[in-house]
Short mmCIF file of C-alpha atoms in Angstrom, two decimals:
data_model
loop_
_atom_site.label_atom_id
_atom_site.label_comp_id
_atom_site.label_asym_id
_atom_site.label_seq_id
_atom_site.Cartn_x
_atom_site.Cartn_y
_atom_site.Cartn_z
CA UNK A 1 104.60 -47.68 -18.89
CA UNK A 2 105.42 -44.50 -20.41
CA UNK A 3 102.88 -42.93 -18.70
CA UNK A 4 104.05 -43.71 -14.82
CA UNK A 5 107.33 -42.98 -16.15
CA UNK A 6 106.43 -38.48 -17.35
CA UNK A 7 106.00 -36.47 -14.21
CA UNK A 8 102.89 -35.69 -13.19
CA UNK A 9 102.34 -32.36 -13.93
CA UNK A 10 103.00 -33.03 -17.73
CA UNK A 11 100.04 -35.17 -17.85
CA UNK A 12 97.56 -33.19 -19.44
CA UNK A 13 93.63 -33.46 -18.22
CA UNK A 14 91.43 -34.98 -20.74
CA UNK A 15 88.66 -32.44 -22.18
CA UNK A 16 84.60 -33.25 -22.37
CA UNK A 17 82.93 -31.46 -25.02
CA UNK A 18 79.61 -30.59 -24.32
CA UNK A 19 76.84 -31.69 -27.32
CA UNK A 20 75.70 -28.82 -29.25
CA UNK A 21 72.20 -28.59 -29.43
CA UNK A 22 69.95 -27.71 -32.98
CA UNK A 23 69.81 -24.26 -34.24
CA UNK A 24 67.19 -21.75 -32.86
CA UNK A 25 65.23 -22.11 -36.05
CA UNK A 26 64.69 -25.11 -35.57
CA UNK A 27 61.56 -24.39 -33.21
CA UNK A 28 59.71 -21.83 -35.15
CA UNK A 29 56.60 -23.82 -34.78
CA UNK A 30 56.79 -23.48 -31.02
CA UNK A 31 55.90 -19.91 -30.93
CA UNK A 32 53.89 -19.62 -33.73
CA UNK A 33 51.37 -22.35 -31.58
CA UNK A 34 51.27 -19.61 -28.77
CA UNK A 35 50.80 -17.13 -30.74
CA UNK A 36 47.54 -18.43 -32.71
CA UNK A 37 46.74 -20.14 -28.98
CA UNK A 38 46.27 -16.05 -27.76
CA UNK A 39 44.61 -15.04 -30.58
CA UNK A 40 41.78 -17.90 -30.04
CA UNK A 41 41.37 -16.67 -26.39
CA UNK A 42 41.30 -13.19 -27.35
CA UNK A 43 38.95 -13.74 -30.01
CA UNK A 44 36.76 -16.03 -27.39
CA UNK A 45 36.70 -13.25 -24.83
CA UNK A 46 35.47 -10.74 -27.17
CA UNK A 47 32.66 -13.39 -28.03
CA UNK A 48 31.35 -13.82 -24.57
CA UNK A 49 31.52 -10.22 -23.48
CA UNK A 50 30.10 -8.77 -26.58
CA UNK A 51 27.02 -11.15 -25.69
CA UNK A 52 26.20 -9.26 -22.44
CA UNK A 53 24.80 -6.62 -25.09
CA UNK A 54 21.44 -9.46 -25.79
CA UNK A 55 20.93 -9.82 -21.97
CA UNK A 56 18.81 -7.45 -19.57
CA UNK A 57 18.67 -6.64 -15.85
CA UNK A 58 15.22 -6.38 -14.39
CA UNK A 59 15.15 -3.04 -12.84
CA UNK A 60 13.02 -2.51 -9.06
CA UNK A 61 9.85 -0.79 -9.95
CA UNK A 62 7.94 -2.20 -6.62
CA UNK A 63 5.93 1.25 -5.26
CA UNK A 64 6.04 3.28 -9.06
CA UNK A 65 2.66 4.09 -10.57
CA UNK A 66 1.55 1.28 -13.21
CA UNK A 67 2.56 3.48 -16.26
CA UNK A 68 6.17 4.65 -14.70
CA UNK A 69 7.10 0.96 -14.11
CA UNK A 70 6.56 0.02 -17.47
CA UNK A 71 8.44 2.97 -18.90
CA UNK A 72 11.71 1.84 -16.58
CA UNK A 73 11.11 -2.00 -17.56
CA UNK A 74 10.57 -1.30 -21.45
CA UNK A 75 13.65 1.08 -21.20
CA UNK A 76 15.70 -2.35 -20.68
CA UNK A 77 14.51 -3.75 -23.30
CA UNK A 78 12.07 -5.96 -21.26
CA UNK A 79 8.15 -6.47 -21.93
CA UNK A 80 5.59 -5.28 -18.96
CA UNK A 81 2.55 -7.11 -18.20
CA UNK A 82 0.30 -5.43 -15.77
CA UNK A 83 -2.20 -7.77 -13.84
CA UNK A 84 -4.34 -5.94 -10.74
CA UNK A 85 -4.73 -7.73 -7.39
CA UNK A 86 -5.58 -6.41 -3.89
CA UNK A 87 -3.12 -4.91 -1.76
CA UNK A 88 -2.31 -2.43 1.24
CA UNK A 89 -0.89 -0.46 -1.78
CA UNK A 90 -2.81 3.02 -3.06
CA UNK A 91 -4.63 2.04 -6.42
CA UNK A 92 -2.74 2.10 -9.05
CA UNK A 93 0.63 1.33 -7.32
CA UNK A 94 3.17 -1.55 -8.07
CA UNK A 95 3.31 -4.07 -5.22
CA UNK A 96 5.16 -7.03 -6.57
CA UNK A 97 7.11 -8.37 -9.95
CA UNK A 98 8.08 -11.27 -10.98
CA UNK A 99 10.46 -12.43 -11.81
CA UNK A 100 12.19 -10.29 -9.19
CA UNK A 101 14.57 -7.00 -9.21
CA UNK A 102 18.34 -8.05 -10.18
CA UNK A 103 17.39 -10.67 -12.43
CA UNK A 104 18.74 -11.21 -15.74
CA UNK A 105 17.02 -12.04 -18.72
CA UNK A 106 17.17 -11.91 -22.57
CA UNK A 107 15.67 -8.77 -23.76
CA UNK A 108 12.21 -9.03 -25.12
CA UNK A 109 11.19 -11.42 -22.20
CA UNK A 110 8.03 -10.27 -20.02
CA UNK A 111 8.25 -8.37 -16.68
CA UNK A 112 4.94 -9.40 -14.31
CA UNK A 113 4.22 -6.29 -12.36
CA UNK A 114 1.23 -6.62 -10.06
CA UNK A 115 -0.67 -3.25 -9.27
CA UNK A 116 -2.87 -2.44 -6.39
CA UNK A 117 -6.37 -2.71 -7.27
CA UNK A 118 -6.40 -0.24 -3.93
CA UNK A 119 -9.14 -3.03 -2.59
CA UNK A 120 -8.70 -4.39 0.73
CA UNK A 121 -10.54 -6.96 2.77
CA UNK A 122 -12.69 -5.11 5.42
CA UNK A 123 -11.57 -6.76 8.44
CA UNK A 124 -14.05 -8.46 11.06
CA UNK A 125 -14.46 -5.62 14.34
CA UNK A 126 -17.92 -6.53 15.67
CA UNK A 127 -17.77 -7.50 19.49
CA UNK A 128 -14.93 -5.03 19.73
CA UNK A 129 -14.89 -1.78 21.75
CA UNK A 130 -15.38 1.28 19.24
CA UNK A 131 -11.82 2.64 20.12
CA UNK A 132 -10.17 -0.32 19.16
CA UNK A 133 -12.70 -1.10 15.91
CA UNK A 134 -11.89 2.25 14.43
CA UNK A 135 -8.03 2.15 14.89
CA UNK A 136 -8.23 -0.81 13.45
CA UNK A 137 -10.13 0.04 10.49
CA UNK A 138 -8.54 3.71 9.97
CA UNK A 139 -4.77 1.97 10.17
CA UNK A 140 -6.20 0.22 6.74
CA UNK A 141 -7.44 3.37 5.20
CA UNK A 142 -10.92 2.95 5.70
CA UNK A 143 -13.16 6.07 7.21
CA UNK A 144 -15.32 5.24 9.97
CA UNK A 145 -19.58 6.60 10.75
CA UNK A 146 -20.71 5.87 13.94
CA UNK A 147 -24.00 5.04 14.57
CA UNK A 148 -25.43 4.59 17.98
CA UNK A 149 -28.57 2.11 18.65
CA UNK A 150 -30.15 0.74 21.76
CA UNK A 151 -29.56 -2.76 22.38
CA UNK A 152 -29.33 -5.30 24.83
CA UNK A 153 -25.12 -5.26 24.30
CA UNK A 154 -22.70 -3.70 26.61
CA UNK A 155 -22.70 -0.07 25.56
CA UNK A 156 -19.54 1.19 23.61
CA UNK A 157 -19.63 -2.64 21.66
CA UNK A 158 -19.78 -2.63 18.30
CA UNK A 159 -23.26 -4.64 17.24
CA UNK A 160 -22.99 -4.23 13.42
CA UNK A 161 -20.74 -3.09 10.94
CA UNK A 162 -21.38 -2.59 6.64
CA UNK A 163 -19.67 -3.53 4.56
CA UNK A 164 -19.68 -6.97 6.40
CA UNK A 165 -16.01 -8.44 7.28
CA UNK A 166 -14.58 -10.17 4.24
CA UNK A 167 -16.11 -7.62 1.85
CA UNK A 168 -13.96 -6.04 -0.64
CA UNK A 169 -13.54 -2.44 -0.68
CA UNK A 170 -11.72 0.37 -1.62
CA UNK A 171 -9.38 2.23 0.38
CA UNK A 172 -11.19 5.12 1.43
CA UNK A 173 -14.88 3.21 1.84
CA UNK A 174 -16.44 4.57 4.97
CA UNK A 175 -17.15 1.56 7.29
CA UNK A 176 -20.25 2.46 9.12
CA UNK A 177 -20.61 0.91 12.85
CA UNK A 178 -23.15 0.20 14.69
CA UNK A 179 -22.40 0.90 18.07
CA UNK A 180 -24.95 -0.16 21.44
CA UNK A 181 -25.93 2.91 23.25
CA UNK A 182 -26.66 0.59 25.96
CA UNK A 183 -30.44 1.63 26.38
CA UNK A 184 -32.52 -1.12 26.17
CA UNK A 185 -34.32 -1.48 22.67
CA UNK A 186 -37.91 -1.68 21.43
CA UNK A 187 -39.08 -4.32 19.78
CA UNK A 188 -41.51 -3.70 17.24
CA UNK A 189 -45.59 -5.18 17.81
CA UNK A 190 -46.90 -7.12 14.82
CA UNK A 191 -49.66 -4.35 13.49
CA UNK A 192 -51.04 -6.28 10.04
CA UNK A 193 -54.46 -6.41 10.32
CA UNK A 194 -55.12 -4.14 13.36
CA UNK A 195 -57.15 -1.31 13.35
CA UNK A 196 -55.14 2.03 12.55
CA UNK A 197 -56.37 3.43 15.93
CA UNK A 198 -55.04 0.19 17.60
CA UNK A 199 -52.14 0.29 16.03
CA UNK A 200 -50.87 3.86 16.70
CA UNK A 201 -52.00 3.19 20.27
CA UNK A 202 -49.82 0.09 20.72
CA UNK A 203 -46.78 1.87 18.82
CA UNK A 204 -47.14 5.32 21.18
CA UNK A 205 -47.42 3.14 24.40
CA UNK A 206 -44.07 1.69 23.49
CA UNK A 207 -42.56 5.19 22.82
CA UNK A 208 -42.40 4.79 19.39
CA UNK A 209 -43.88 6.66 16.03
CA UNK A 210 -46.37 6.32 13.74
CA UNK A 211 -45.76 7.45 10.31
CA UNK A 212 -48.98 6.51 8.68
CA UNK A 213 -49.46 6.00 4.74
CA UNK A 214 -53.12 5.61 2.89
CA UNK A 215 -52.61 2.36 0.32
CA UNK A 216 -55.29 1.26 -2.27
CA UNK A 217 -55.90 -2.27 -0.90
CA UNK A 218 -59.12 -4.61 -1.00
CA UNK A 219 -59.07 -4.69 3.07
CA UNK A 220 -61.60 -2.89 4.71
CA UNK A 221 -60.85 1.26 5.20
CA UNK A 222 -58.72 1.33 8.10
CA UNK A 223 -56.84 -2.15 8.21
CA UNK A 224 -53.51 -2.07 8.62
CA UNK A 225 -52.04 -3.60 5.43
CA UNK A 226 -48.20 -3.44 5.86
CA UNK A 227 -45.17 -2.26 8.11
CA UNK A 228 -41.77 -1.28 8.23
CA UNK A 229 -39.45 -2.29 10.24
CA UNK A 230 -41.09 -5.69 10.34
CA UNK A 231 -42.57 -7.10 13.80
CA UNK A 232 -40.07 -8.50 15.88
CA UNK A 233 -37.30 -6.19 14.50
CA UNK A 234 -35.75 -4.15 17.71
CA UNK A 235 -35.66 -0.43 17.50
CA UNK A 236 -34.59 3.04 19.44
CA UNK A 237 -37.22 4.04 21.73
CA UNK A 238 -38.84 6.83 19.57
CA UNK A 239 -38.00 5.25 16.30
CA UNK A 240 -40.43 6.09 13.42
CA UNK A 241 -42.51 3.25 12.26
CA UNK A 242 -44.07 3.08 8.96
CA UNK A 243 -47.75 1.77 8.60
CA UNK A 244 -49.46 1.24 5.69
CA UNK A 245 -53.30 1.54 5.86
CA UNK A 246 -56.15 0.30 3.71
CA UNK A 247 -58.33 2.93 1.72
CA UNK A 248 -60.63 0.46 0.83
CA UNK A 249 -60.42 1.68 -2.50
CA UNK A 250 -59.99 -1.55 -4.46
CA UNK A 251 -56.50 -3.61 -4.83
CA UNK A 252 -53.22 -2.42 -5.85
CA UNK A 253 -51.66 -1.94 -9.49
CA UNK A 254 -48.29 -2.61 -9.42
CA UNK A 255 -46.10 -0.75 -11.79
CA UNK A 256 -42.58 -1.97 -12.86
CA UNK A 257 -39.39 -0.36 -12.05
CA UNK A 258 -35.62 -1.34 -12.85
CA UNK A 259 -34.64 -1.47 -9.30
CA UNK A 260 -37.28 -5.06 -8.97
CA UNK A 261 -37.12 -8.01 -9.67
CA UNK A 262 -40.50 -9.37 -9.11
CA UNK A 263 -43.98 -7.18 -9.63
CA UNK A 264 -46.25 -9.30 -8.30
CA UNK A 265 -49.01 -8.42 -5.70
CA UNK A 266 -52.71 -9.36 -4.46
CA UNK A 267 -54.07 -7.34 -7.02
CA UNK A 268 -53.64 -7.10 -10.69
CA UNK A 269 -50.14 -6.86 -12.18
CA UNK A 270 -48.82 -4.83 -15.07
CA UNK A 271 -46.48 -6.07 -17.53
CA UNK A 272 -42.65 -5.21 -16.24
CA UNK A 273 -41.10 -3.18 -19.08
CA UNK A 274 -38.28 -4.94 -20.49
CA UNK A 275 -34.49 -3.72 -19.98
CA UNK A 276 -31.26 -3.97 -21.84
CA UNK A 277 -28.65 -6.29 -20.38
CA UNK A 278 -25.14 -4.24 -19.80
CA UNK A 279 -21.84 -5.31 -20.60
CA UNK A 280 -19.79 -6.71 -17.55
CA UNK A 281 -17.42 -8.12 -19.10
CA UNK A 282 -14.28 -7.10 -17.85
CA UNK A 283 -15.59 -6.03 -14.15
CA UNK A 284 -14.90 -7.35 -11.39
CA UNK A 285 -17.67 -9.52 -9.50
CA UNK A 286 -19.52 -7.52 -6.97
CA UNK A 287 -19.68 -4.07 -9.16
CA UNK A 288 -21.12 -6.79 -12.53
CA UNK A 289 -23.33 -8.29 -10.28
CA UNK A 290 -24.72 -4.68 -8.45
CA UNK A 291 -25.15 -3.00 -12.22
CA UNK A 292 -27.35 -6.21 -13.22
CA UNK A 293 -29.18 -6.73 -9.90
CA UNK A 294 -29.93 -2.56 -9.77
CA UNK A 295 -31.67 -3.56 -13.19
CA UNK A 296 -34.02 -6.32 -11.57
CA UNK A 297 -32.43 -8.83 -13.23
CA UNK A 298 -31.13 -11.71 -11.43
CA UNK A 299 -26.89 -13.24 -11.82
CA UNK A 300 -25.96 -16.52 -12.32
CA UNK A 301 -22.43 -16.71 -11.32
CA UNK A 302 -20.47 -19.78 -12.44
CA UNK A 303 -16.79 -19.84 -11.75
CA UNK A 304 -14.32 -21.02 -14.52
CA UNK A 305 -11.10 -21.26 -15.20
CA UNK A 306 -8.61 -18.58 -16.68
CA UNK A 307 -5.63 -16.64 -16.94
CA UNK A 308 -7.36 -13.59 -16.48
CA UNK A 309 -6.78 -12.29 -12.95
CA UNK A 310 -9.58 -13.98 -10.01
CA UNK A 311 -12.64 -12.77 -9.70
CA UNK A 312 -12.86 -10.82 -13.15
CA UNK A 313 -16.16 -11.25 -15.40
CA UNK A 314 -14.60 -12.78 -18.52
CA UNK A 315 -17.94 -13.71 -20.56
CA UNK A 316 -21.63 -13.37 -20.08
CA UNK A 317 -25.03 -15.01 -21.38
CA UNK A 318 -26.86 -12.92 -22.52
CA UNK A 319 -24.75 -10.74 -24.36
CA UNK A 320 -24.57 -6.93 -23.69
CA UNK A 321 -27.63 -5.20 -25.69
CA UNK A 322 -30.02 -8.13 -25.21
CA UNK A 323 -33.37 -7.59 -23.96
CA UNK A 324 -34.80 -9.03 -20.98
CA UNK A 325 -37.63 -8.75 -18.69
CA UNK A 326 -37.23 -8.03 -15.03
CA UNK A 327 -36.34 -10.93 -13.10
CA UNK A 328 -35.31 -12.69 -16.16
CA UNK A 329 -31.53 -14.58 -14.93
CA UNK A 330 -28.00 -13.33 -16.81
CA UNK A 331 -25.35 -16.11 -16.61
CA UNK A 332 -21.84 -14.58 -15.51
CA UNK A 333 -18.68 -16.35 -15.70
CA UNK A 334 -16.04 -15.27 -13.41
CA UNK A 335 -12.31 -16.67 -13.28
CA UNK A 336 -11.06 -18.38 -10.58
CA UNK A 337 -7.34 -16.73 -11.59
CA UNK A 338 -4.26 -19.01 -12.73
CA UNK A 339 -3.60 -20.86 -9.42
CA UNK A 340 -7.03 -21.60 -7.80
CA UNK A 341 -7.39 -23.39 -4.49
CA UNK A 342 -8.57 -26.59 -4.19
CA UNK A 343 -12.70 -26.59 -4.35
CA UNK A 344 -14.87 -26.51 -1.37
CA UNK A 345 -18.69 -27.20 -1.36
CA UNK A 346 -21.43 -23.79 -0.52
CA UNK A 347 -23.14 -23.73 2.30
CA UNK A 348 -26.73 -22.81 2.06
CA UNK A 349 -27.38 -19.22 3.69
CA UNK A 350 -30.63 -18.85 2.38
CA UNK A 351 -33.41 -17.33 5.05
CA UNK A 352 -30.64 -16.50 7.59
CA UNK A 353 -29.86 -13.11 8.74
CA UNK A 354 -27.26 -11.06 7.36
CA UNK A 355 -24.58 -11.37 9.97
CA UNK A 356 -25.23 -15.11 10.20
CA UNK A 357 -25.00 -15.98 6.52
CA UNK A 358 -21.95 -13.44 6.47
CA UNK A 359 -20.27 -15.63 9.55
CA UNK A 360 -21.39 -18.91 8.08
CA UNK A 361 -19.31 -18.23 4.69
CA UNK A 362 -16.44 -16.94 6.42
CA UNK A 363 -15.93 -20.37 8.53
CA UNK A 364 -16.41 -22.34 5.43
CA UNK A 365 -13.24 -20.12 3.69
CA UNK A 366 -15.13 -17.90 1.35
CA UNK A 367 -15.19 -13.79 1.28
CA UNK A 368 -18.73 -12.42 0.91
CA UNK A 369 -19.82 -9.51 -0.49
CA UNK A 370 -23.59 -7.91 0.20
CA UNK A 371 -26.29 -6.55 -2.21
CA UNK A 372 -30.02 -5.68 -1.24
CA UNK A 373 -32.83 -6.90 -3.25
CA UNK A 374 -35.96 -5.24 -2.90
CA UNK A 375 -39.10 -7.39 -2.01
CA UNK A 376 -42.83 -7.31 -1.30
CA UNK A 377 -42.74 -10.28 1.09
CA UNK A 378 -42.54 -8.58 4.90
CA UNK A 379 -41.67 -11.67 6.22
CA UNK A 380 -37.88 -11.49 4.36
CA UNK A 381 -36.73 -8.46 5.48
CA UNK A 382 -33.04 -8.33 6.42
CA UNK A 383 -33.05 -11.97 5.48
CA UNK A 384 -31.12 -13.75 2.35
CA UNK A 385 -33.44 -13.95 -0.45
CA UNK A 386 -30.65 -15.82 -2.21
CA UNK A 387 -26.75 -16.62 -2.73
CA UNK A 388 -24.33 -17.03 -5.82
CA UNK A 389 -22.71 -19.11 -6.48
CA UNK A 390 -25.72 -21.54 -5.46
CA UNK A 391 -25.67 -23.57 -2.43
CA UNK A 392 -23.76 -26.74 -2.47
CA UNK A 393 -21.73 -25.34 -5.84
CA UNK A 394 -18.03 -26.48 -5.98
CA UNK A 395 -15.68 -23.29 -6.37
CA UNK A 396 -12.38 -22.39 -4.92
CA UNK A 397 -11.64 -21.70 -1.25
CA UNK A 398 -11.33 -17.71 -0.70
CA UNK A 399 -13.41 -17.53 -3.70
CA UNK A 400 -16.34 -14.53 -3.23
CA UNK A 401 -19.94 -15.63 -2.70
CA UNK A 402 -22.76 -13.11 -2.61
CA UNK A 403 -25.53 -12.89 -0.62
CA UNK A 404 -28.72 -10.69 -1.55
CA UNK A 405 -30.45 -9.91 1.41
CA UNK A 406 -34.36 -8.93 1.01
CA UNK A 407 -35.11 -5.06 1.51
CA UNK A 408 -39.24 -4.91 2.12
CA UNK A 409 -40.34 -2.26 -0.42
CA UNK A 410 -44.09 -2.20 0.90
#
């Protein structure tokens, strides 16, 4: 009532106080939360940085020389472990690493650098025209002979080649080629047990040469005993043949030589002096196998399993030192390398040419490699004498088998 009655105007506005809120000090604990909160992330950033200092890139050392790579990779911090393999790379060069350049690793961890063993495999050219066999051999680093030969192949072909296609060699090997000359070739007569007058009158009427050579045999004065090349074998027209001719003088001592393995003749025999087996260990196949078989003594190979890189001697029976007679076997164990294919079965080679047993190896997935054997037996000339691993053995595909092919020593 009083109300309506004061004017309007009089009538003051009622006031809202706003609440008040706490004191700043009250929330103290706020920022003393986000401080300690920045300190833990500052402290946990300095943690995980200051950890790089424990870890190690793996530097790019693919094409340095062995010893330079390992400087760079043990200047990181890192181990280096060298292992040789074959590679288009000069000897001696780094052509792969594992694990690979960029990677990081804890320091004191192992660096796998693989260096060129500068061995290549000596690619297949016979059949080919010599222009195109040479480029291809010379674009792998490989020197090339020529040798020329009648034969009944279109001339310019090449007939031949040594070492054989899937051969290792060094860069720098000189291939030799045999090359058809396109003449037509000789074949050499059969002259054991002729007369020597008949048989330097069959050689000359072929166009051909007798080199003639007196041996003690017990054949009557006069008989041909021996020959070289053997009969059958096909020649240049004025090739020299050799033809050994009975004295009549009583039969033959044989004396012994490292370079045999057998001493045996018609005649008497003398006792083959014995020789000391050398260390291979450590070699790779073909060079352990050459030293041994150079010393008439005959390799075993057996392939095994190891870490040690393929194809490396890693133990021998007999040990280095021993004493053996000519002849007398050496058992060599060769790895097969960390990751070995899957087996395949030998075939037999034995008594086949060279270029066939070669050819025959290669289909079945193995390289070859090629050593001479001397021998007294006419009939295995330029034929395998024998193969190792044996036929029928189970070893890894692309594993090497070698094939000793019978030289007739007279």
């Amino acid at each position: 009532m009083v109300r309506r009655l004061l004017p309007s105007a009089a009538v003051a506005e009622e006031e809202v106080a706003e609440p008040v809120g706490p004191p700043f000090e009250r929330y103290w604990w706020l920022w003393l939360l986000l401080l300690l909160l920045l300190v833990i992330g500052g402290l946990l950033a300095w943690y995980f940085l200051s950890r790089g200092d424990d870890k190690a890139v793996v530097p790019n050392v693919i094409g340095l020389r062995e010893q330079q790579a390992e400087i760079r990779i043990e200047g990181r911090g890192l181990e280096a472990l060298a292992r040789t393999a074959q590679s288009n790379r000069p000897q001696g060069v780094v052509f792969a690493e594992r694990p690979g350049a960029g990677t990081q690793l804890d320091k004191g961890q192992t660096v796998t650098i693989f260096v060129s063993s500068g061995r290549l495999a000596v690619p297949d050219v016979t059949g080919s025209r010599l222009a195109e066999a040479q480029q291809k051999l010379q674009a792998l680093g490989f020197k090339v002979e020529v040798k020329r030969v009648a034969s009944t192949k279109p001339k310019g072909f090449v007939i031949d080649q040594d070492p054989v296609a899937g051969v290792s060699a060094l860069r720098g090997t000189t291939a030799t080629l045999t090359v058809s000359s396109g003449a037509n070739p000789v074949v050499v007569p059969r002259l054991v047990g002729q007369t020597q007058g008949d048989a330097v009158q069959a050689l000359t009427a072929l166009g051909l040469k007798p080199l003639l050579q007196n041996v003690p045999s017990d054949q009557p004065a006069g008989t041909v005993v021996g020959q070289k090349p053997p009969a059958g074998k096909e020649v240049d027209k004025g090739a020299e043949i050799t033809v050994n001719v009975s004295t009549g003088t009583g039969q033959p001592t044989t004396t012994a030589t490292t370079t045999t393995t057998t001493a045996t003749t018609t005649g008497t025999t003398t006792a083959a002096a014995p020789v000391r087996v050398p260390r291979v260990v450590g070699l790779a196949q073909t060079p352990a196998l050459r030293r041994l078989n150079l010393l008439g003594l005959q390799p075993t190979v057996v392939y095994v399993r190891s870490s040690q890189p393929a194809n490396r001697v890693v133990s021998q029976s007999p040990k280095s030192g021993s004493s053996l007679r000519p002849g007398a076997r050496v058992r060599v164990n060769v790895s097969t390398g960390p990751n070995p294919q899957p087996n395949a079965d030998v075939p037999n080679v034995v008594g086949q040419d060279q270029a066939t047993a070669a050819q025959t190896l290669r289909d079945a997935g193995f390289k070859v490699a090629v050593l001479n054997r001397p021998t007294v037996d006419q009939s295995k000339d330029g034929l395998v004498v024998e193969q190792q691993p044996r036929a029928t053995s189970s070893i890894p595909a692309g594993s090497q088998v070698t094939i000793f092919i019978g030289r007739f020593s007279g």
